[in-house]
PDB file of C-alpha atoms and ligand atoms in Angstrom:
ATOM      1  CA  UNK A   1     -41.562  67.224  93.636  1.00  0.00           C
ATOM      2  CA  UNK A   2     -41.875  70.997  93.371  1.00  0.00           C
ATOM      3  CA  UNK A   3     -39.734  73.130  95.671  1.00  0.00           C
ATOM      4  CA  UNK A   4     -40.428  76.803  96.225  1.00  0.00           C
ATOM      5  CA  UNK A   5     -37.501  78.481  97.944  1.00  0.00           C
ATOM      6  CA  UNK A   6     -38.751  81.683  99.493  1.00  0.00           C
ATOM      7  CA  UNK A   7     -36.947  84.684 100.974  1.00  0.00           C
ATOM      8  CA  UNK A   8     -38.690  84.889 104.323  1.00  0.00           C
ATOM      9  CA  UNK A   9     -41.119  83.197 106.707  1.00  0.00           C
ATOM     10  CA  UNK A  10     -43.756  85.700 105.589  1.00  0.00           C
ATOM     11  CA  UNK A  11     -43.318  84.614 101.967  1.00  0.00           C
ATOM     12  CA  UNK A  12     -43.451  80.942 102.954  1.00  0.00           C
ATOM     13  CA  UNK A  13     -46.718  81.602 104.765  1.00  0.00           C
ATOM     14  CA  UNK A  14     -48.245  83.498 101.841  1.00  0.00           C
ATOM     15  CA  UNK A  15     -47.233  80.908  99.253  1.00  0.00           C
ATOM     16  CA  UNK A  16     -48.447  78.006 101.400  1.00  0.00           C
ATOM     17  CA  UNK A  17     -51.754  79.773 102.106  1.00  0.00           C
ATOM     18  CA  UNK A  18     -52.232  80.502  98.397  1.00  0.00           C
ATOM     19  CA  UNK A  19     -51.706  76.822  97.546  1.00  0.00           C
ATOM     20  CA  UNK A  20     -54.273  75.794 100.172  1.00  0.00           C
ATOM     21  CA  UNK A  21     -56.656  78.519  98.999  1.00  0.00           C
ATOM     22  CA  UNK A  22     -56.321  77.369  95.380  1.00  0.00           C
ATOM     23  CA  UNK A  23     -57.152  73.816  96.450  1.00  0.00           C
ATOM     24  CA  UNK A  24     -60.277  74.946  98.337  1.00  0.00           C
ATOM     25  CA  UNK A  25     -61.360  77.245  95.532  1.00  0.00           C
ATOM     26  CA  UNK A  26     -61.146  74.412  93.006  1.00  0.00           C
ATOM     27  CA  UNK A  27     -62.762  71.886  95.379  1.00  0.00           C
ATOM     28  CA  UNK A  28     -64.906  73.649  98.005  1.00  0.00           C
ATOM     29  CA  UNK A  29     -65.530  70.384  99.903  1.00  0.00           C
ATOM     30  CA  UNK A  30     -61.810  69.687 100.229  1.00  0.00           C
ATOM     31  CA  UNK A  31     -60.627  67.316 102.948  1.00  0.00           C
ATOM     32  CA  UNK A  32     -57.695  69.198 104.381  1.00  0.00           C
ATOM     33  CA  UNK A  33     -55.054  67.504 106.520  1.00  0.00           C
ATOM     34  CA  UNK A  34     -53.547  69.958 108.993  1.00  0.00           C
ATOM     35  CA  UNK A  35     -50.488  70.236 111.209  1.00  0.00           C
ATOM     36  CA  UNK A  36     -49.747  72.208 114.360  1.00  0.00           C
ATOM     37  CA  UNK A  37     -46.372  73.605 115.467  1.00  0.00           C
ATOM     38  CA  UNK A  38     -44.860  77.024 114.917  1.00  0.00           C
ATOM     39  CA  UNK A  39     -44.302  76.683 111.155  1.00  0.00           C
ATOM     40  CA  UNK A  40     -47.929  76.790 109.919  1.00  0.00           C
ATOM     41  CA  UNK A  41     -49.032  79.626 112.223  1.00  0.00           C
ATOM     42  CA  UNK A  42     -48.262  82.272 109.571  1.00  0.00           C
ATOM     43  CA  UNK A  43     -50.003  80.194 106.898  1.00  0.00           C
ATOM     44  CA  UNK A  44     -53.100  79.951 109.074  1.00  0.00           C
ATOM     45  CA  UNK A  45     -52.995  83.728 109.628  1.00  0.00           C
ATOM     46  CA  UNK A  46     -52.990  84.238 105.865  1.00  0.00           C
ATOM     47  CA  UNK A  47     -55.911  81.839 105.456  1.00  0.00           C
ATOM     48  CA  UNK A  48     -57.830  83.792 108.105  1.00  0.00           C
ATOM     49  CA  UNK A  49     -57.137  87.015 106.172  1.00  0.00           C
ATOM     50  CA  UNK A  50     -58.329  85.508 102.886  1.00  0.00           C
ATOM     51  CA  UNK A  51     -61.458  84.283 104.635  1.00  0.00           C
ATOM     52  CA  UNK A  52     -62.097  87.700 106.209  1.00  0.00           C
ATOM     53  CA  UNK A  53     -61.680  89.405 102.846  1.00  0.00           C
ATOM     54  CA  UNK A  54     -64.347  87.105 101.415  1.00  0.00           C
ATOM     55  CA  UNK A  55     -61.890  85.373  99.076  1.00  0.00           C
ATOM     56  CA  UNK A  56     -61.939  81.950 100.695  1.00  0.00           C
ATOM     57  CA  UNK A  57     -64.913  79.936 101.907  1.00  0.00           C
ATOM     58  CA  UNK A  58     -64.458  77.130 104.433  1.00  0.00           C
ATOM     59  CA  UNK A  59     -68.150  76.290 104.817  1.00  0.00           C
ATOM     60  CA  UNK A  60     -67.847  72.928 103.039  1.00  0.00           C
ATOM     61  CA  UNK A  61     -64.249  72.110 104.050  1.00  0.00           C
ATOM     62  CA  UNK A  62     -63.523  69.169 106.345  1.00  0.00           C
ATOM     63  CA  UNK A  63     -60.269  68.991 108.286  1.00  0.00           C
ATOM     64  CA  UNK A  64     -58.305  66.158 109.842  1.00  0.00           C
ATOM     65  CA  UNK A  65     -55.336  66.972 112.023  1.00  0.00           C
ATOM     66  CA  UNK A  66     -52.262  64.816 112.042  1.00  0.00           C
ATOM     67  CA  UNK A  67     -51.788  64.290 115.729  1.00  0.00           C
ATOM     68  CA  UNK A  68     -52.581  65.020 119.352  1.00  0.00           C
ATOM     69  CA  UNK A  69     -50.886  64.531 122.708  1.00  0.00           C
ATOM     70  CA  UNK A  70     -52.227  61.780 124.960  1.00  0.00           C
ATOM     71  CA  UNK A  71     -53.682  62.857 128.284  1.00  0.00           C
ATOM     72  CA  UNK A  72     -54.009  66.561 127.452  1.00  0.00           C
ATOM     73  CA  UNK A  73     -57.668  67.678 127.422  1.00  0.00           C
ATOM     74  CA  UNK A  74     -59.039  69.617 124.425  1.00  0.00           C
ATOM     75  CA  UNK A  75     -59.416  72.818 126.452  1.00  0.00           C
ATOM     76  CA  UNK A  76     -55.816  72.683 127.722  1.00  0.00           C
ATOM     77  CA  UNK A  77     -53.871  75.401 125.975  1.00  0.00           C
ATOM     78  CA  UNK A  78     -51.137  72.991 124.899  1.00  0.00           C
ATOM     79  CA  UNK A  79     -53.501  70.505 123.289  1.00  0.00           C
ATOM     80  CA  UNK A  80     -53.420  70.466 119.525  1.00  0.00           C
ATOM     81  CA  UNK A  81     -57.210  70.862 119.462  1.00  0.00           C
ATOM     82  CA  UNK A  82     -56.816  74.112 121.418  1.00  0.00           C
ATOM     83  CA  UNK A  83     -54.021  75.212 119.061  1.00  0.00           C
ATOM     84  CA  UNK A  84     -56.182  74.626 115.992  1.00  0.00           C
ATOM     85  CA  UNK A  85     -59.227  76.355 117.471  1.00  0.00           C
ATOM     86  CA  UNK A  86     -57.199  79.399 118.432  1.00  0.00           C
ATOM     87  CA  UNK A  87     -54.903  79.641 115.427  1.00  0.00           C
ATOM     88  CA  UNK A  88     -57.450  78.859 112.736  1.00  0.00           C
ATOM     89  CA  UNK A  89     -60.882  77.365 113.315  1.00  0.00           C
ATOM     90  CA  UNK A  90     -62.305  80.078 115.613  1.00  0.00           C
ATOM     91  CA  UNK A  91     -61.480  82.743 113.026  1.00  0.00           C
ATOM     92  CA  UNK A  92     -62.906  81.239 109.833  1.00  0.00           C
ATOM     93  CA  UNK A  93     -66.346  80.148 108.650  1.00  0.00           C
ATOM     94  CA  UNK A  94     -65.716  76.442 109.141  1.00  0.00           C
ATOM     95  CA  UNK A  95     -68.356  74.256 110.798  1.00  0.00           C
ATOM     96  CA  UNK A  96     -66.693  73.055 114.041  1.00  0.00           C
ATOM     97  CA  UNK A  97     -68.353  69.663 113.438  1.00  0.00           C
ATOM     98  CA  UNK A  98     -66.239  69.374 110.282  1.00  0.00           C
ATOM     99  CA  UNK A  99     -62.946  69.730 112.182  1.00  0.00           C
ATOM    100  CA  UNK A 100     -61.258  66.596 113.461  1.00  0.00           C
ATOM    101  CA  UNK A 101     -58.325  66.041 115.787  1.00  0.00           C
ATOM    102  CA  UNK A 102     -57.469  62.630 117.283  1.00  0.00           C
ATOM    103  CA  UNK A 103     -58.836  62.333 120.828  1.00  0.00           C
ATOM    104  CA  UNK A 104     -55.829  61.966 123.095  1.00  0.00           C
ATOM    105  CA  UNK A 105     -58.163  61.634 126.097  1.00  0.00           C
ATOM    106  CA  UNK A 106     -59.923  58.555 124.716  1.00  0.00           C
ATOM    107  CA  UNK A 107     -60.118  55.738 127.281  1.00  0.00           C
ATOM    108  CA  UNK A 108     -59.276  53.183 124.621  1.00  0.00           C
ATOM    109  CA  UNK A 109     -56.508  54.696 122.526  1.00  0.00           C
ATOM    110  CA  UNK A 110     -56.374  51.758 120.148  1.00  0.00           C
ATOM    111  CA  UNK A 111     -60.078  52.131 119.310  1.00  0.00           C
ATOM    112  CA  UNK A 112     -59.539  55.857 118.869  1.00  0.00           C
ATOM    113  CA  UNK A 113     -56.789  55.145 116.316  1.00  0.00           C
ATOM    114  CA  UNK A 114     -59.126  52.806 114.436  1.00  0.00           C
ATOM    115  CA  UNK A 115     -61.966  55.348 114.579  1.00  0.00           C
ATOM    116  CA  UNK A 116     -59.683  58.045 113.149  1.00  0.00           C
ATOM    117  CA  UNK A 117     -58.526  55.894 110.237  1.00  0.00           C
ATOM    118  CA  UNK A 118     -62.126  54.976 109.461  1.00  0.00           C
ATOM    119  CA  UNK A 119     -63.124  58.637 109.575  1.00  0.00           C
ATOM    120  CA  UNK A 120     -60.456  59.481 107.007  1.00  0.00           C
ATOM    121  CA  UNK A 121     -61.429  56.620 104.753  1.00  0.00           C
ATOM    122  CA  UNK A 122     -65.141  57.548 105.078  1.00  0.00           C
ATOM    123  CA  UNK A 123     -64.104  61.007 103.854  1.00  0.00           C
ATOM    124  CA  UNK A 124     -62.613  59.223 100.831  1.00  0.00           C
ATOM    125  CA  UNK A 125     -59.121  60.218 101.958  1.00  0.00           C
ATOM    126  CA  UNK A 126     -57.298  63.509 102.253  1.00  0.00           C
ATOM    127  CA  UNK A 127     -57.140  65.911  99.309  1.00  0.00           C
ATOM    128  CA  UNK A 128     -54.279  68.063 100.590  1.00  0.00           C
ATOM    129  CA  UNK A 129     -52.128  67.287 103.618  1.00  0.00           C
ATOM    130  CA  UNK A 130     -50.128  70.111 105.204  1.00  0.00           C
ATOM    131  CA  UNK A 131     -46.935  68.988 106.949  1.00  0.00           C
ATOM    132  CA  UNK A 132     -44.139  70.531 108.975  1.00  0.00           C
ATOM    133  CA  UNK A 133     -40.894  68.695 109.654  1.00  0.00           C
ATOM    134  CA  UNK A 134     -39.218  68.039 112.986  1.00  0.00           C
ATOM    135  CA  UNK A 135     -35.463  68.399 113.513  1.00  0.00           C
ATOM    136  CA  UNK A 136     -35.151  64.616 113.558  1.00  0.00           C
ATOM    137  CA  UNK A 137     -37.173  64.278 110.346  1.00  0.00           C
ATOM    138  CA  UNK A 138     -40.473  63.406 111.992  1.00  0.00           C
ATOM    139  CA  UNK A 139     -43.753  64.158 110.260  1.00  0.00           C
ATOM    140  CA  UNK A 140     -46.830  64.250 112.433  1.00  0.00           C
ATOM    141  CA  UNK A 141     -45.454  62.341 115.395  1.00  0.00           C
ATOM    142  CA  UNK A 142     -43.913  59.632 113.221  1.00  0.00           C
ATOM    143  CA  UNK A 143     -40.531  59.484 114.884  1.00  0.00           C
ATOM    144  CA  UNK A 144     -37.318  57.902 113.509  1.00  0.00           C
ATOM    145  CA  UNK A 145     -37.771  54.151 113.747  1.00  0.00           C
ATOM    146  CA  UNK A 146     -36.773  50.842 112.183  1.00  0.00           C
ATOM    147  CA  UNK A 147     -39.898  50.712 110.059  1.00  0.00           C
ATOM    148  CA  UNK A 148     -42.587  53.050 108.761  1.00  0.00           C
ATOM    149  CA  UNK A 149     -45.746  52.805 110.890  1.00  0.00           C
ATOM    150  CA  UNK A 150     -48.711  52.603 108.570  1.00  0.00           C
ATOM    151  CA  UNK A 151     -51.914  53.754 110.205  1.00  0.00           C
ATOM    152  CA  UNK A 152     -52.933  55.984 113.109  1.00  0.00           C
ATOM    153  CA  UNK A 153     -51.122  54.768 116.208  1.00  0.00           C
ATOM    154  CA  UNK A 154     -49.851  55.621 119.689  1.00  0.00           C
ATOM    155  CA  UNK A 155     -46.238  56.802 119.825  1.00  0.00           C
ATOM    156  CA  UNK A 156     -43.739  57.156 122.618  1.00  0.00           C
ATOM    157  CA  UNK A 157     -42.105  60.507 121.877  1.00  0.00           C
ATOM    158  CA  UNK A 158     -38.327  60.692 121.436  1.00  0.00           C
ATOM    159  CA  UNK A 159     -36.387  62.770 123.920  1.00  0.00           C
ATOM    160  CA  UNK A 160     -35.388  65.196 121.111  1.00  0.00           C
ATOM    161  CA  UNK A 161     -39.073  65.863 120.362  1.00  0.00           C
ATOM    162  CA  UNK A 162     -39.924  66.253 124.044  1.00  0.00           C
ATOM    163  CA  UNK A 163     -37.046  68.736 124.372  1.00  0.00           C
ATOM    164  CA  UNK A 164     -38.114  70.668 121.243  1.00  0.00           C
ATOM    165  CA  UNK A 165     -41.710  70.896 122.495  1.00  0.00           C
ATOM    166  CA  UNK A 166     -40.742  71.879 126.025  1.00  0.00           C
ATOM    167  CA  UNK A 167     -40.764  75.531 124.925  1.00  0.00           C
ATOM    168  CA  UNK A 168     -44.552  75.316 124.948  1.00  0.00           C
ATOM    169  CA  UNK A 169     -44.791  73.866 128.475  1.00  0.00           C
ATOM    170  CA  UNK A 170     -43.892  75.136 131.947  1.00  0.00           C
ATOM    171  CA  UNK A 171     -41.026  72.655 132.056  1.00  0.00           C
ATOM    172  CA  UNK A 172     -39.719  69.671 130.130  1.00  0.00           C
ATOM    173  CA  UNK A 173     -41.329  67.401 132.767  1.00  0.00           C
ATOM    174  CA  UNK A 174     -44.767  68.693 131.771  1.00  0.00           C
ATOM    175  CA  UNK A 175     -44.400  67.625 128.138  1.00  0.00           C
ATOM    176  CA  UNK A 176     -46.545  64.549 127.471  1.00  0.00           C
ATOM    177  CA  UNK A 177     -44.565  61.416 126.670  1.00  0.00           C
ATOM    178  CA  UNK A 178     -47.086  59.868 124.301  1.00  0.00           C
ATOM    179  CA  UNK A 179     -49.173  61.030 121.369  1.00  0.00           C
ATOM    180  CA  UNK A 180     -51.561  59.782 118.715  1.00  0.00           C
ATOM    181  CA  UNK A 181     -50.531  60.303 115.128  1.00  0.00           C
ATOM    182  CA  UNK A 182     -51.643  59.459 111.648  1.00  0.00           C
ATOM    183  CA  UNK A 183     -49.314  56.865 110.167  1.00  0.00           C
ATOM    184  CA  UNK A 184     -47.063  57.179 107.159  1.00  0.00           C
ATOM    185  CA  UNK A 185     -49.410  55.223 104.902  1.00  0.00           C
ATOM    186  CA  UNK A 186     -52.307  57.537 105.757  1.00  0.00           C
ATOM    187  CA  UNK A 187     -50.175  60.597 105.073  1.00  0.00           C
ATOM    188  CA  UNK A 188     -48.817  59.146 101.820  1.00  0.00           C
ATOM    189  CA  UNK A 189     -52.351  58.326 100.674  1.00  0.00           C
ATOM    190  CA  UNK A 190     -53.187  62.050 100.618  1.00  0.00           C
ATOM    191  CA  UNK A 191     -53.686  63.112  97.022  1.00  0.00           C
ATOM    192  CA  UNK A 192     -51.438  66.155  97.484  1.00  0.00           C
ATOM    193  CA  UNK A 193     -48.869  66.994 100.142  1.00  0.00           C
ATOM    194  CA  UNK A 194     -47.649  70.457 101.074  1.00  0.00           C
ATOM    195  CA  UNK A 195     -44.514  70.443 103.240  1.00  0.00           C
ATOM    196  CA  UNK A 196     -43.548  73.750 104.787  1.00  0.00           C
ATOM    197  CA  UNK A 197     -40.267  74.492 106.547  1.00  0.00           C
ATOM    198  CA  UNK A 198     -38.713  77.671 107.806  1.00  0.00           C
ATOM    199  CA  UNK A 199     -35.488  78.536 109.600  1.00  0.00           C
ATOM    200  CA  UNK A 200     -31.814  77.717 109.061  1.00  0.00           C
ATOM    201  CA  UNK A 201     -32.129  75.067 111.784  1.00  0.00           C
ATOM    202  CA  UNK A 202     -34.350  73.045 109.395  1.00  0.00           C
ATOM    203  CA  UNK A 203     -31.938  73.183 106.443  1.00  0.00           C
ATOM    204  CA  UNK A 204     -29.940  70.028 107.159  1.00  0.00           C
ATOM    205  CA  UNK A 205     -32.915  67.818 107.924  1.00  0.00           C
ATOM    206  CA  UNK A 206     -34.850  69.135 104.939  1.00  0.00           C
ATOM    207  CA  UNK A 207     -31.918  68.273 102.655  1.00  0.00           C
ATOM    208  CA  UNK A 208     -31.652  64.781 104.162  1.00  0.00           C
ATOM    209  CA  UNK A 209     -35.402  64.270 103.811  1.00  0.00           C
ATOM    210  CA  UNK A 210     -35.671  65.439 100.207  1.00  0.00           C
ATOM    211  CA  UNK A 211     -32.357  64.252  98.748  1.00  0.00           C
ATOM    212  CA  UNK A 212     -30.972  61.609 101.125  1.00  0.00           C
ATOM    213  CA  UNK A 213     -31.755  57.893 101.296  1.00  0.00           C
ATOM    214  CA  UNK A 214     -35.370  56.946 101.929  1.00  0.00           C
ATOM    215  CA  UNK A 215     -35.321  55.451 105.409  1.00  0.00           C
ATOM    216  CA  UNK A 216     -37.632  55.228 108.429  1.00  0.00           C
ATOM    217  CA  UNK A 217     -34.748  56.782 110.361  1.00  0.00           C
ATOM    218  CA  UNK A 218     -35.738  60.007 108.553  1.00  0.00           C
ATOM    219  CA  UNK A 219     -39.526  59.577 108.339  1.00  0.00           C
ATOM    220  CA  UNK A 220     -39.991  62.602 106.039  1.00  0.00           C
ATOM    221  CA  UNK A 221     -37.707  60.964 103.461  1.00  0.00           C
ATOM    222  CA  UNK A 222     -40.663  58.784 102.426  1.00  0.00           C
ATOM    223  CA  UNK A 223     -42.188  61.924 100.896  1.00  0.00           C
ATOM    224  CA  UNK A 224     -39.738  61.554  97.982  1.00  0.00           C
ATOM    225  CA  UNK A 225     -42.006  58.687  96.861  1.00  0.00           C
ATOM    226  CA  UNK A 226     -45.127  60.853  96.737  1.00  0.00           C
ATOM    227  CA  UNK A 227     -46.220  61.861  93.266  1.00  0.00           C
ATOM    228  CA  UNK A 228     -47.649  65.271  94.193  1.00  0.00           C
ATOM    229  CA  UNK A 229     -45.353  66.815  96.790  1.00  0.00           C
ATOM    230  CA  UNK A 230     -44.920  70.575  97.049  1.00  0.00           C
ATOM    231  CA  UNK A 231     -42.277  71.989  99.376  1.00  0.00           C
ATOM    232  CA  UNK A 232     -42.377  75.635 100.399  1.00  0.00           C
ATOM    233  CA  UNK A 233     -39.361  76.637 102.420  1.00  0.00           C
ATOM    234  CA  UNK A 234     -37.006  79.322 103.578  1.00  0.00           C
ATOM    235  CA  UNK A 235     -34.070  77.593 105.238  1.00  0.00           C
ATOM    236  CA  UNK A 236     -31.073  79.734 104.201  1.00  0.00           C
TER     237      UNK A 236
HETATM  238  C1  F6R B 301     -47.451  68.777 114.571  1.00  0.00           C
HETATM  239  C2  F6R B 301     -46.605  68.115 113.582  1.00  0.00           C
HETATM  240  C3  F6R B 301     -45.131  68.104 113.759  1.00  0.00           C
HETATM  241  C4  F6R B 301     -44.525  69.453 113.423  1.00  0.00           C
HETATM  242  C5  F6R B 301     -43.018  69.430 113.592  1.00  0.00           C
HETATM  243  C6  F6R B 301     -42.375  70.779 113.299  1.00  0.00           C
HETATM  244  O1  F6R B 301     -48.823  68.607 114.247  1.00  0.00           O
HETATM  245  O2  F6R B 301     -47.109  67.562 112.647  1.00  0.00           O
HETATM  246  O3  F6R B 301     -44.579  67.097 112.964  1.00  0.00           O
HETATM  247  O4  F6R B 301     -44.841  69.772 112.090  1.00  0.00           O
HETATM  248  O5  F6R B 301     -42.699  69.054 114.906  1.00  0.00           O
HETATM  249  O6  F6R B 301     -42.791  71.672 114.293  1.00  0.00           O
HETATM  250  P1  F6R B 301     -42.449  73.228 114.196  1.00  0.00           P
HETATM  251  O7  F6R B 301     -43.273  73.765 113.069  1.00  0.00           O
HETATM  252  O8  F6R B 301     -42.890  73.784 115.525  1.00  0.00           O
HETATM  253  O9  F6R B 301     -40.989  73.343 113.945  1.00  0.00           O
END
């Protein structure tokens, strides 16, 4: 595990973007696992800048997002597809057909989960997976539980996650109660993982995840077992 402790959110974003850019430069057809949430927004801005300056080419990159709400259409501004289009994809030279987000509107959610896992395995897995961390230690939408869920699955969101996400919705009642998420095994199978965290409110959970016992009650703690984990954080 490599930990970069940075001085500010801006520095976190620059370092994380440089790590992603290095990956894409070395392997232009990188399969990039992506996260939504407030943490990676600055990283995505930096990637857009690098792309604009001509220093980073996304034309052969494929992306797979971690998760999506159920029942929120792609063009709804709180869907994760909308988030990705607006915070990254629409501003870089990526082929939209190469960007993938689980379909939370699928009629058969179970089949959608199976399709998503197959897609990732047809890509020969994920080269670099970007992760944020929730206050309860979730990664993607893998919430604290009695066991680690392996593959892409439907989750009932915990009240703490619904509350945390309510800032993005008109009211807490509008926050979807279910989501699709890659499982822990899929995430752990990524060849490299980049975990980014920012804000003093993330300090405690980051410490528990990186140095506490490995337990499904803190899903991110499983990352201690990964052999190529990079953490970029500013949590002081
Ligand atoms: C979203 C995701 C989540 C977030 C986490 C932290 O795709 O993977 O696990 O990374 O909820 O969210 P922020 O960055 O908003 O604190």
